[in-house]
mmCIF file of C-alpha atoms in Angstrom:
data_model
loop_
_atom_site.group_PDB
_atom_site.id
_atom_site.type_symbol
_atom_site.label_atom_id
_atom_site.label_comp_id
_atom_site.label_asym_id
_atom_site.label_seq_id
_atom_site.Cartn_x
_atom_site.Cartn_y
_atom_site.Cartn_z
ATOM 1 C CA MET A 142 3.794 -10.599 -42.279
ATOM 2 C CA ALA A 143 4.794 -10.114 -37.651
ATOM 3 C CA PRO A 144 2.053 -11.957 -36.194
ATOM 4 C CA PRO A 145 -0.632 -9.523 -34.079
ATOM 5 C CA ASN A 146 0.968 -10.530 -30.991
ATOM 6 C CA ASN A 147 4.240 -9.435 -32.348
ATOM 7 C CA ARG A 148 3.393 -6.330 -33.508
ATOM 8 C CA LEU A 149 0.848 -5.918 -30.557
ATOM 9 C CA MET A 150 4.673 -6.521 -28.131
ATOM 10 C CA ILE A 151 6.309 -3.942 -30.175
ATOM 11 C CA LYS A 152 4.095 -1.280 -29.880
ATOM 12 C CA VAL A 153 3.662 -1.815 -25.779
ATOM 13 C CA THR A 154 7.546 -1.972 -25.871
ATOM 14 C CA SER A 155 8.463 0.724 -28.512
ATOM 15 C CA SER A 156 5.959 3.141 -25.574
ATOM 16 C CA ILE A 157 7.687 1.985 -22.666
ATOM 17 C CA ASN A 158 10.961 2.631 -23.965
ATOM 18 C CA LYS A 159 10.367 5.728 -25.442
ATOM 19 C CA CYS A 160 8.698 7.195 -22.408
ATOM 20 C CA LEU A 161 11.997 5.518 -20.026
ATOM 21 C CA TYR A 162 13.951 7.318 -22.596
ATOM 22 C CA ARG A 163 12.424 11.065 -22.290
ATOM 23 C CA ALA A 164 12.617 10.691 -18.914
ATOM 24 C CA THR A 165 16.658 9.861 -18.254
ATOM 25 C CA GLY A 166 17.366 11.303 -21.623
ATOM 26 C CA GLY A 167 18.158 7.565 -22.572
ATOM 27 C CA VAL A 168 19.794 6.231 -19.435
ATOM 28 C CA ILE A 169 17.307 3.868 -19.469
ATOM 29 C CA GLY A 170 16.180 2.565 -23.122
ATOM 30 C CA GLY A 171 19.271 4.439 -24.566
ATOM 31 C CA ARG A 172 21.235 0.558 -25.509
ATOM 32 C CA PHE A 173 20.059 -2.835 -26.534
ATOM 33 C CA GLY A 174 22.812 -4.965 -26.786
ATOM 34 C CA LYS A 175 25.873 -3.581 -28.203
ATOM 35 C CA ALA A 176 22.674 -1.179 -30.337
ATOM 36 C CA ASN A 177 22.677 2.494 -29.515
ATOM 37 C CA ILE A 178 18.657 3.795 -29.447
ATOM 38 C CA LEU A 179 17.318 7.119 -30.724
ATOM 39 C CA LEU A 180 14.004 8.932 -30.675
ATOM 40 C CA LEU A 181 12.792 9.692 -34.015
ATOM 41 C CA THR A 182 10.110 12.446 -34.510
ATOM 42 C CA THR A 183 8.245 12.410 -37.811
ATOM 43 C CA LYS A 184 4.840 14.155 -38.884
ATOM 44 C CA GLY A 185 2.324 11.041 -39.524
ATOM 45 C CA ARG A 186 2.214 11.542 -43.675
ATOM 46 C CA LYS A 187 -2.156 10.913 -43.697
ATOM 47 C CA SER A 188 -3.084 12.562 -39.842
ATOM 48 C CA GLY A 189 -0.253 15.212 -40.026
ATOM 49 C CA ARG A 190 0.238 14.719 -36.425
ATOM 50 C CA VAL A 191 3.234 14.206 -34.607
ATOM 51 C CA ARG A 192 5.355 10.264 -34.220
ATOM 52 C CA THR A 193 8.206 9.298 -32.069
ATOM 53 C CA THR A 194 9.369 5.955 -32.406
ATOM 54 C CA PRO A 195 12.460 4.153 -30.460
ATOM 55 C CA LEU A 196 15.009 2.935 -33.228
ATOM 56 C CA LEU A 197 18.195 1.361 -33.793
ATOM 57 C CA TYR A 198 20.724 3.297 -35.044
ATOM 58 C CA LEU A 199 24.367 3.479 -36.317
ATOM 59 C CA LYS A 200 26.673 6.495 -36.423
ATOM 60 C CA ASP A 201 28.555 6.437 -40.078
ATOM 61 C CA GLY A 202 30.408 9.857 -39.193
ATOM 62 C CA ASP A 203 27.553 13.058 -38.690
ATOM 63 C CA ASP A 204 24.878 11.053 -40.390
ATOM 64 C CA PHE A 205 23.114 8.516 -38.734
ATOM 65 C CA VAL A 206 21.887 5.475 -40.162
ATOM 66 C CA LEU A 207 18.671 3.480 -39.379
ATOM 67 C CA ILE A 208 17.090 0.382 -41.141
ATOM 68 C CA ALA A 209 13.558 0.521 -41.318
ATOM 69 C CA SER A 210 12.988 -3.446 -41.079
ATOM 70 C CA ASN A 211 9.856 -3.442 -39.212
ATOM 71 C CA ALA A 212 11.065 -6.542 -37.873
ATOM 72 C CA GLY A 213 10.882 -8.038 -40.814
ATOM 73 C CA ASP A 214 6.739 -7.534 -41.508
ATOM 74 C CA ASP A 215 6.277 -7.303 -45.537
ATOM 75 C CA ARG A 216 5.102 -3.685 -45.017
ATOM 76 C CA ASN A 217 7.303 -0.473 -44.537
ATOM 77 C CA PRO A 218 7.238 0.866 -40.846
ATOM 78 C CA GLY A 219 4.473 3.721 -40.421
ATOM 79 C CA TRP A 220 8.045 6.248 -39.912
ATOM 80 C CA TRP A 221 10.476 4.824 -43.041
ATOM 81 C CA ALA A 222 6.441 5.762 -45.035
ATOM 82 C CA ASN A 223 6.660 9.061 -43.169
ATOM 83 C CA LEU A 224 9.854 10.280 -43.957
ATOM 84 C CA LYS A 225 9.018 9.563 -47.648
ATOM 85 C CA SER A 226 6.240 11.635 -47.250
ATOM 86 C CA ASP A 227 8.236 14.321 -46.027
ATOM 87 C CA PRO A 228 12.377 13.794 -44.700
ATOM 88 C CA HIS A 229 12.632 16.268 -42.137
ATOM 89 C CA ALA A 230 12.674 14.919 -38.953
ATOM 90 C CA ARG A 231 14.179 15.440 -35.457
ATOM 91 C CA VAL A 232 16.080 12.705 -33.481
ATOM 92 C CA GLN A 233 16.668 12.790 -30.159
ATOM 93 C CA ILE A 234 20.108 11.241 -28.459
ATOM 94 C CA GLY A 235 20.550 11.490 -25.325
ATOM 95 C CA TRP A 236 19.329 14.545 -24.285
ATOM 96 C CA ALA A 237 20.399 16.179 -27.694
ATOM 97 C CA LYS A 238 17.199 17.395 -30.181
ATOM 98 C CA ILE A 239 18.715 17.633 -33.400
ATOM 99 C CA GLY A 240 17.360 18.147 -36.696
ATOM 100 C CA VAL A 241 17.716 15.924 -39.880
ATOM 101 C CA THR A 242 16.808 15.183 -43.207
ATOM 102 C CA ALA A 243 16.083 11.562 -44.408
ATOM 103 C CA ARG A 244 17.439 9.734 -47.407
ATOM 104 C CA GLN A 245 17.390 6.107 -48.639
ATOM 105 C CA ALA A 246 20.985 4.802 -48.717
ATOM 106 C CA THR A 247 22.311 3.989 -52.165
ATOM 107 C CA PRO A 248 23.201 0.136 -52.750
ATOM 108 C CA GLU A 249 27.205 1.164 -52.873
ATOM 109 C CA GLU A 250 26.273 2.526 -49.060
ATOM 110 C CA LYS A 251 24.077 -0.063 -47.807
ATOM 111 C CA ALA A 252 26.380 -3.089 -49.061
ATOM 112 C CA ARG A 253 29.150 -0.913 -47.026
ATOM 113 C CA LEU A 254 26.774 0.137 -44.048
ATOM 114 C CA TRP A 255 25.310 -3.728 -43.847
ATOM 115 C CA PRO A 256 28.778 -5.646 -41.850
ATOM 116 C CA HIS A 257 28.458 -2.545 -39.476
ATOM 117 C CA ILE A 258 24.333 -3.273 -39.342
ATOM 118 C CA ILE A 259 24.801 -6.995 -38.485
ATOM 119 C CA ASP A 260 27.881 -6.398 -35.767
ATOM 120 C CA VAL A 261 25.547 -4.347 -34.098
ATOM 121 C CA TYR A 262 22.351 -6.197 -34.407
ATOM 122 C CA PRO A 263 22.104 -9.923 -36.573
ATOM 123 C CA GLY A 264 18.616 -10.332 -35.913
ATOM 124 C CA TYR A 265 18.555 -7.519 -39.013
ATOM 125 C CA ASP A 266 19.763 -10.353 -41.333
ATOM 126 C CA GLU A 267 17.699 -12.885 -40.292
ATOM 127 C CA TYR A 268 14.607 -10.492 -40.980
ATOM 128 C CA THR A 269 15.857 -10.419 -44.864
ATOM 129 C CA THR A 270 14.866 -13.955 -44.539
ATOM 130 C CA ARG A 271 11.338 -13.331 -43.129
ATOM 131 C CA THR A 272 10.330 -10.391 -46.229
ATOM 132 C CA LYS A 273 9.893 -10.101 -49.879
ATOM 133 C CA ARG A 274 10.614 -6.750 -50.171
ATOM 134 C CA GLU A 275 14.160 -4.826 -50.335
ATOM 135 C CA ILE A 276 14.498 -3.523 -46.072
ATOM 136 C CA PRO A 277 15.056 0.060 -47.117
ATOM 137 C CA VAL A 278 18.788 1.457 -44.805
ATOM 138 C CA VAL A 279 18.069 5.117 -44.517
ATOM 139 C CA ILE A 280 21.101 7.836 -43.957
ATOM 140 C CA LEU A 281 19.650 11.127 -41.654
ATOM 141 C CA THR A 282 21.864 13.419 -42.189
ATOM 142 C CA ARG A 283 21.915 16.463 -39.821
ATOM 143 C CA GLU A 284 20.528 20.203 -40.712
ATOM 144 C CA ALA A 285 22.245 22.978 -40.722
#
């Protein structure tokens, strides 16, 4: 499990990143090293409130690929639990807002995507050593 101060730091930096991203259309807060960042907006599975989270993503054709790593914590991130409850969400990439539907990648898709994911952010490999759970790879498909 991630230490409480690590969770607090993630929450604070995510809040700052989300504000800067929204204010600049991703000019500030839209990249982290080689990785692109999007804003994912889901509906809270318990509260019903709208939740927005900045996340690293990878493009795979027309789909967007997310990694539900939760920084290697033994719990899945809240946004993934929300998507499992209601797979319909919205992403913001730059100024564009796109409706999407989420699903977990198949084992074959994950095997194909994982080398690309690690190329963009090698930290995901380390996260797999911190947790006992299988880290889900999530595919977002544009809604018609």
